Short mmCIF file of C-alpha atoms in Angstrom, two decimals:
data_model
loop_
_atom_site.label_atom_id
_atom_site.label_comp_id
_atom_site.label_asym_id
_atom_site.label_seq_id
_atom_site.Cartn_x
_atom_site.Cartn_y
_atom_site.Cartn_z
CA UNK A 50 -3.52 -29.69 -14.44
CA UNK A 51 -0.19 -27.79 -12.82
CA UNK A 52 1.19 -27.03 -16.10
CA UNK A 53 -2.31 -25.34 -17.14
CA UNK A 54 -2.42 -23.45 -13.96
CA UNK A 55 1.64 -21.99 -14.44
CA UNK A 56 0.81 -21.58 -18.14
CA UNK A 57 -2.84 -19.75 -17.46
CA UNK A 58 -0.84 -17.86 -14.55
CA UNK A 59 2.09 -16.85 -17.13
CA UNK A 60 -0.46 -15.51 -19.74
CA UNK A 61 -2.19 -13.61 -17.46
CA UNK A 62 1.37 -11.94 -15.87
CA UNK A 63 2.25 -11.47 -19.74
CA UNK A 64 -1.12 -9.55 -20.17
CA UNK A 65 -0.04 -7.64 -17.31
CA UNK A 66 3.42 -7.05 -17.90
CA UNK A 67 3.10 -3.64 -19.66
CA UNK A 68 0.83 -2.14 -16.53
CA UNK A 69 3.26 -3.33 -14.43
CA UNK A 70 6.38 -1.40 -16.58
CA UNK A 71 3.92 1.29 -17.17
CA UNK A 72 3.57 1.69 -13.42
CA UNK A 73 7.25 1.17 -12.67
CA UNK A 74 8.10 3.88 -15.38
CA UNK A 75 5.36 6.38 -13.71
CA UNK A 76 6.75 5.88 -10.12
CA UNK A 77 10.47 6.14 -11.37
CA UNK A 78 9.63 9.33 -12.93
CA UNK A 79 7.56 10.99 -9.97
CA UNK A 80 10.58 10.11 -8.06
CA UNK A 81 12.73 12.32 -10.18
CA UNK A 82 10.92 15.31 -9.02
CA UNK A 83 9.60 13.94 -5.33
CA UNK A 84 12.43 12.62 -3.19
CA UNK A 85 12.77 12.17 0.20
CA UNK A 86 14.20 15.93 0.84
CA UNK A 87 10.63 16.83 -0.77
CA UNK A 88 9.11 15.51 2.81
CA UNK A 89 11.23 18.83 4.59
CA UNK A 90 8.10 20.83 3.00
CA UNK A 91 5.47 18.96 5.11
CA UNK A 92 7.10 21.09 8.08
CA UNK A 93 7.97 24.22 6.33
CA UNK A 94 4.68 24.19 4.51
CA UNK A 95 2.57 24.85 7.36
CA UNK A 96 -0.26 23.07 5.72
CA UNK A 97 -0.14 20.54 8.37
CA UNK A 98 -1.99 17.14 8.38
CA UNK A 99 -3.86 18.06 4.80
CA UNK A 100 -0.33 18.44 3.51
CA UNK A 101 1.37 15.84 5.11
CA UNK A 102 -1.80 13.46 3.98
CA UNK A 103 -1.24 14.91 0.22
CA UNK A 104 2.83 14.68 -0.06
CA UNK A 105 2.43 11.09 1.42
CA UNK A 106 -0.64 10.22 -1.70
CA UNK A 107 1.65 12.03 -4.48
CA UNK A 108 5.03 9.81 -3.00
CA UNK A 109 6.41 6.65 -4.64
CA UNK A 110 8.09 3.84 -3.39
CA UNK A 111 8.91 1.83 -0.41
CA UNK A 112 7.96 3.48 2.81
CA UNK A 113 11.11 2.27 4.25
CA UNK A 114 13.22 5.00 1.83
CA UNK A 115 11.10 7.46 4.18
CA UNK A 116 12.19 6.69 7.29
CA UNK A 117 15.88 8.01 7.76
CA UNK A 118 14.74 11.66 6.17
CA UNK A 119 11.74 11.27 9.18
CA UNK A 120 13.73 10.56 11.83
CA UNK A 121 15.88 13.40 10.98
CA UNK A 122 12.79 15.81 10.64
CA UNK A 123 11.36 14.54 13.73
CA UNK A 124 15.09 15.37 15.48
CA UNK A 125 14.64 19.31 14.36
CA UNK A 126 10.63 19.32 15.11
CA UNK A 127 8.04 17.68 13.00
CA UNK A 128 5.11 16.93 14.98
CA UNK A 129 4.06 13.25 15.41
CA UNK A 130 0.56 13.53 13.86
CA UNK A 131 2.13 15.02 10.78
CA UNK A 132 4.19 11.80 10.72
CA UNK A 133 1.06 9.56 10.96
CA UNK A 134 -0.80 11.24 8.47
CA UNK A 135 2.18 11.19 5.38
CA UNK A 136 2.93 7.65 6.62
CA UNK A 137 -0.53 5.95 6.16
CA UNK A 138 -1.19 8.17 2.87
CA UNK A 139 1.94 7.29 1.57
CA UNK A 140 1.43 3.28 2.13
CA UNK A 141 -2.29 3.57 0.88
CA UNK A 142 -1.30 5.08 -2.40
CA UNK A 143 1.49 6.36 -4.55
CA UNK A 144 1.48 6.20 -8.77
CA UNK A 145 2.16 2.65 -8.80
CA UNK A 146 -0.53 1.65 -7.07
CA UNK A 147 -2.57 4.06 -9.08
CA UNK A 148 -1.99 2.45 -12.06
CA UNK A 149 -2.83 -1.31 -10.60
CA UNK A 150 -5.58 -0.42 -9.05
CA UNK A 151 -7.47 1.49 -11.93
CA UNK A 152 -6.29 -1.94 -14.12
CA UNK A 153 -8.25 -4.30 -11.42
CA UNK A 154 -10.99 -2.39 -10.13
CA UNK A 155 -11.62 0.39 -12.53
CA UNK A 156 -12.11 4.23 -11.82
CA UNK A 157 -15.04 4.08 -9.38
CA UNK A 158 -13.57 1.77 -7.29
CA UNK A 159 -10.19 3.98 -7.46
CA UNK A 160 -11.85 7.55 -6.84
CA UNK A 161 -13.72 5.83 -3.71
CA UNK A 162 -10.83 4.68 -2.16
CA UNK A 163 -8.57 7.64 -2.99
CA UNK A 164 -11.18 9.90 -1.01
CA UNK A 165 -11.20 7.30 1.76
CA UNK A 166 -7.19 7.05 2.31
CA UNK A 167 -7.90 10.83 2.15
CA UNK A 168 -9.85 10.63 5.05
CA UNK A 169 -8.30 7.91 7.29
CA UNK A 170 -4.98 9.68 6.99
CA UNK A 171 -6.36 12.86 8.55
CA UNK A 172 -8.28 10.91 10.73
CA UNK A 173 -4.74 9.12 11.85
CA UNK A 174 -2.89 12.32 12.02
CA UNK A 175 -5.91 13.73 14.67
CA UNK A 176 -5.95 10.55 16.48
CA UNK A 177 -2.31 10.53 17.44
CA UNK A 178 -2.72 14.37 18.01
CA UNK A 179 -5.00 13.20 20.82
CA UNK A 180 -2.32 10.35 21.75
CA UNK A 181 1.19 11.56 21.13
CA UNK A 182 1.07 15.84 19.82
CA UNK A 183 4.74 15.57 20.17
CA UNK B 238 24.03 16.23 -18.67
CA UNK B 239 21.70 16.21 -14.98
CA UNK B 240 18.90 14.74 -17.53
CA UNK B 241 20.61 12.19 -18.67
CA UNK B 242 21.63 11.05 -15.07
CA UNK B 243 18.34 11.18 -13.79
CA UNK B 244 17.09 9.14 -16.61
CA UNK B 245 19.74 6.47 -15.79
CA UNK B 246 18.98 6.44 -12.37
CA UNK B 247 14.86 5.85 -13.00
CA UNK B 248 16.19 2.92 -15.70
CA UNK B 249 18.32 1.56 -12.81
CA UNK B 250 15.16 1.91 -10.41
CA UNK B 251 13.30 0.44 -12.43
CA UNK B 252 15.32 -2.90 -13.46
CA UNK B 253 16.08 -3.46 -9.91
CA UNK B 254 12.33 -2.95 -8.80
CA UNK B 255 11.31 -4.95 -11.48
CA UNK B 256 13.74 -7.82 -10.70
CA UNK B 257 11.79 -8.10 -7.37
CA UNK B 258 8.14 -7.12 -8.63
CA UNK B 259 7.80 -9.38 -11.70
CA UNK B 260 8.61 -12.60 -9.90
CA UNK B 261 6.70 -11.91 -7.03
CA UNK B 262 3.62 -10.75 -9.36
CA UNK B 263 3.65 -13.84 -11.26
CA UNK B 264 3.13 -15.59 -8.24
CA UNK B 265 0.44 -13.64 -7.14
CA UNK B 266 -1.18 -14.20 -10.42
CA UNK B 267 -0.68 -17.97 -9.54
CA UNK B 268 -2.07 -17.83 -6.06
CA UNK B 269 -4.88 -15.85 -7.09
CA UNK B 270 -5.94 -18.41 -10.11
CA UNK B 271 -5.24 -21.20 -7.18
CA UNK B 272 -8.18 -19.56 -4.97
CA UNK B 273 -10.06 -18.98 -7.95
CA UNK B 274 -9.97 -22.59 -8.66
CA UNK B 275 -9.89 -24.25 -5.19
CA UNK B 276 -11.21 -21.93 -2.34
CA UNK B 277 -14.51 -22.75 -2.32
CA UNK B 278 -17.07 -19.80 -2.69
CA UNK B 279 -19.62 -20.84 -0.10
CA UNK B 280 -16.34 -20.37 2.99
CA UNK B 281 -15.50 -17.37 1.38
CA UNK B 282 -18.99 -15.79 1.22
CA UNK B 283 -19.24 -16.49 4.82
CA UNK B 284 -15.84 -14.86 5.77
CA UNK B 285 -15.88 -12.02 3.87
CA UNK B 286 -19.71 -11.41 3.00
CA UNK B 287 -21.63 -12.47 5.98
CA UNK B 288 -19.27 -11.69 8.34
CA UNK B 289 -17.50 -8.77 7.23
CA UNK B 290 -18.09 -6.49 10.66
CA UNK B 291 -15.80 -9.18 12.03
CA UNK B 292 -13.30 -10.22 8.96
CA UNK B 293 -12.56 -6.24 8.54
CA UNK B 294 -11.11 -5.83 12.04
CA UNK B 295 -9.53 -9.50 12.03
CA UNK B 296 -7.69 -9.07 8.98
CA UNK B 297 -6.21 -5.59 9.72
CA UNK B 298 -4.96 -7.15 12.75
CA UNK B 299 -3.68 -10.12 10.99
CA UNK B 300 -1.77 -7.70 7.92
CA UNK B 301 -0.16 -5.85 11.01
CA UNK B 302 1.98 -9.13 11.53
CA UNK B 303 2.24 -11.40 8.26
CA UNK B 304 4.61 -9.77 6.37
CA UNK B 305 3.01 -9.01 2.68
CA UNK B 306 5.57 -8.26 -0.16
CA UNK B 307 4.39 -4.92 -1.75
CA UNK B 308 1.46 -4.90 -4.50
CA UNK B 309 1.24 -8.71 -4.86
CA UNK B 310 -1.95 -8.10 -3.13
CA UNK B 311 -3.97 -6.92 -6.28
CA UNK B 312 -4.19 -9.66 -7.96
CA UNK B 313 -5.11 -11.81 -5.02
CA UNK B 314 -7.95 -8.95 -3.51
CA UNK B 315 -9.17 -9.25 -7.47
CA UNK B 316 -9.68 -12.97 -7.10
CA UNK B 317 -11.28 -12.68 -3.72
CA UNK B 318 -13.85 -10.02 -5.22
CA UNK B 319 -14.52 -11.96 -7.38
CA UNK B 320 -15.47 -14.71 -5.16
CA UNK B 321 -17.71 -12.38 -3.20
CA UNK B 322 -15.64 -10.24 -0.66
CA UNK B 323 -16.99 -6.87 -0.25
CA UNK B 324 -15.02 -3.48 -1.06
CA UNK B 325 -14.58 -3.10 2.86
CA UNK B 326 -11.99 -6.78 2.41
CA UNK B 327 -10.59 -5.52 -0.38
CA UNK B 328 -9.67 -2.07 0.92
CA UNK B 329 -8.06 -3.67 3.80
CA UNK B 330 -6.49 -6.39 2.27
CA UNK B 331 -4.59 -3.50 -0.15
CA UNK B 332 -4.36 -1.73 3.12
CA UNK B 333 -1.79 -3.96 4.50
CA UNK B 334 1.03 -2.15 3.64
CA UNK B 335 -0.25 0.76 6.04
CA UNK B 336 -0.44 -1.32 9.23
CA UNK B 337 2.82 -2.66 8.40
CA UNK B 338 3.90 -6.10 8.71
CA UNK B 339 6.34 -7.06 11.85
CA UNK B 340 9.96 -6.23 10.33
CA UNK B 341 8.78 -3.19 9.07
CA UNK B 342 7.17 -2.01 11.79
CA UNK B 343 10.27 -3.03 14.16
CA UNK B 344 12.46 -1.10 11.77
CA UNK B 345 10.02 1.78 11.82
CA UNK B 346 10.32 1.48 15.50
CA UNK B 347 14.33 1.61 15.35
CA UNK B 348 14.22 4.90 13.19
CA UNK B 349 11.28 6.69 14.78
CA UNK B 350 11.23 5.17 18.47
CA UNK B 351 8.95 2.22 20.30
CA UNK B 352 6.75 4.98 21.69
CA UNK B 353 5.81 6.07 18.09
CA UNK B 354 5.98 3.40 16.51
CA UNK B 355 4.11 1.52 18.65
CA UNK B 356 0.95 4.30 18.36
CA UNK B 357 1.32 4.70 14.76
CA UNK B 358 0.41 0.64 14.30
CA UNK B 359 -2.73 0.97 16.69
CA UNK B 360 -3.86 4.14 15.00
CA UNK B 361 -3.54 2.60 11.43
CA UNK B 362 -5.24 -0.72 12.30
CA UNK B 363 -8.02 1.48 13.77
CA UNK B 364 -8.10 3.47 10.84
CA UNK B 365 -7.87 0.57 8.34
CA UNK B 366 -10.99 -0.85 9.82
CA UNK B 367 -12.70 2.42 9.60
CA UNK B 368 -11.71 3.03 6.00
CA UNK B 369 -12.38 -0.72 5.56
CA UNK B 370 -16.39 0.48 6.81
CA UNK B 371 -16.52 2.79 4.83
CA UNK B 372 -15.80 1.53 1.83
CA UNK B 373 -18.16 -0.93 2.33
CA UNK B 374 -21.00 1.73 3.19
CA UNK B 375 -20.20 3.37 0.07
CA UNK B 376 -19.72 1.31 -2.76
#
């Protein structure tokens, strides 16, 4: 019964072992051309929390990688709602998950939630503009 | 000559994310084919069906502590859809990394300060449960 399970498992994770590459590939690549220094434009863009939201979707990787290059922005000026709003867009989404989540739940599912990270990281971004501007 | 150093740095990136990933997902797989098999469909109906005004909330609060290696939670959110739990579940339950998890949000709080830190979590479990209402309104 256990060896059916880790062999049914093991089949499945075989299945899904070029979505997973696939997805590994995309988010190496994005990285290539969005690194951390590509989070100094949410400041200088002047787009504020729709741009901050956007950089954060478009971003790869672990959210921790994002921290140092905040903490530096926030030192010469970045506003904390900007800070909420590219941190909960950028741990909602990001290529990888893109490609995982159109493989599990398909494209309605995906453009749904997409539109709804959209909105919760704004909504973030004007809630701590309410709690902490600065 | 840049190319070709950018190239071995996404190879790099991606062996060493993939060394952490792939083990990780196969257990993932594994748990999820474990609550296919053993959860039983009538709990989980009640949980996340019946009560989901209640499990959206509780389970943002409960991903802002248990610490939830990253994207292992597909397969698992699959298996629970599958079972019954809404979109609103499954949005928060992929949510998770948003809210944080305890050491990440204590780290966040040694890079960005307790004050911020501290807002950021409240505001993102708040807005996990909204998105989480949402979700399930519209789908």
């Amino acid at each position: 019964m256990i060896e059916t399970l880790l062999l049914e498992s093991l089949t499945e994770f075989v299945r899904f072992l070029p979505i997973l590459i696939g997805a590994l590939l995309l988010s190496q690549v994005v990285r290539m051309f969005l690194d951390e220094e590509y989070l100094r434009g949410i400041r200088s863009g002047g787009s504020g929390l729709a741009g901050a939201t956007a950089v954060g979707i478009a971003m790869p990787g672990p959210i921790m990688g994002y921290l140092p290059v905040l903490k530096q922005l926030k030192e010469k000026g970045l506003k904390n709602p900007l800070a909420v709003s590219f941190l909960t867009a950028q741990a909602l989404m990001g290529p990888f998950r893109v490609v995982l989540e159109l493989s599990f739940f398909g494209w309605v599912f995906f453009l749904v939630h997409i539109v709804v990270i959209a909105v919760v990281s704004l909504l973030g971004g004007v809630l701590m503009r309410v709690i902490q501007p600065k | 000559m840049k190319n070709s150093v950018g190239t071995y740095a996404a190879f790099k990136g991606l062996l060493r994310e993939g060394a952490i990933l792939f083990p990780l997902f196969y257990l993932a797989i594994l748990a999820s084919r474990l609550i296919q098999q053993y959860a039983d469909p009538g709990v989980l109906q009640t949980l996340f069906q019946d009560n989901w005004l209640i499990a959206i909330p509780a389970l943002a609060v409960i991903l802002s502590i248990i610490p939830l290696p990253r994207y292992i939670d597909y397969p698992i959110a699959a298996a629970l859809f599958g079972l019954g739990a809404g979109y609103g579940v499954v949005f928060v339950l992929l949510s998770g990394e948003a809210v944080g998890d305890l050491i990440r949000n204590i780290t966040e709080a040694k890079f960005l300060g307790w004050r911020f830190a501290k807002a950021r979590i409240l505001i993102s479990i708040v807005v996990v449960t909204l998105g989480g209402f949402l979700m399930e309104v519209l789908l």
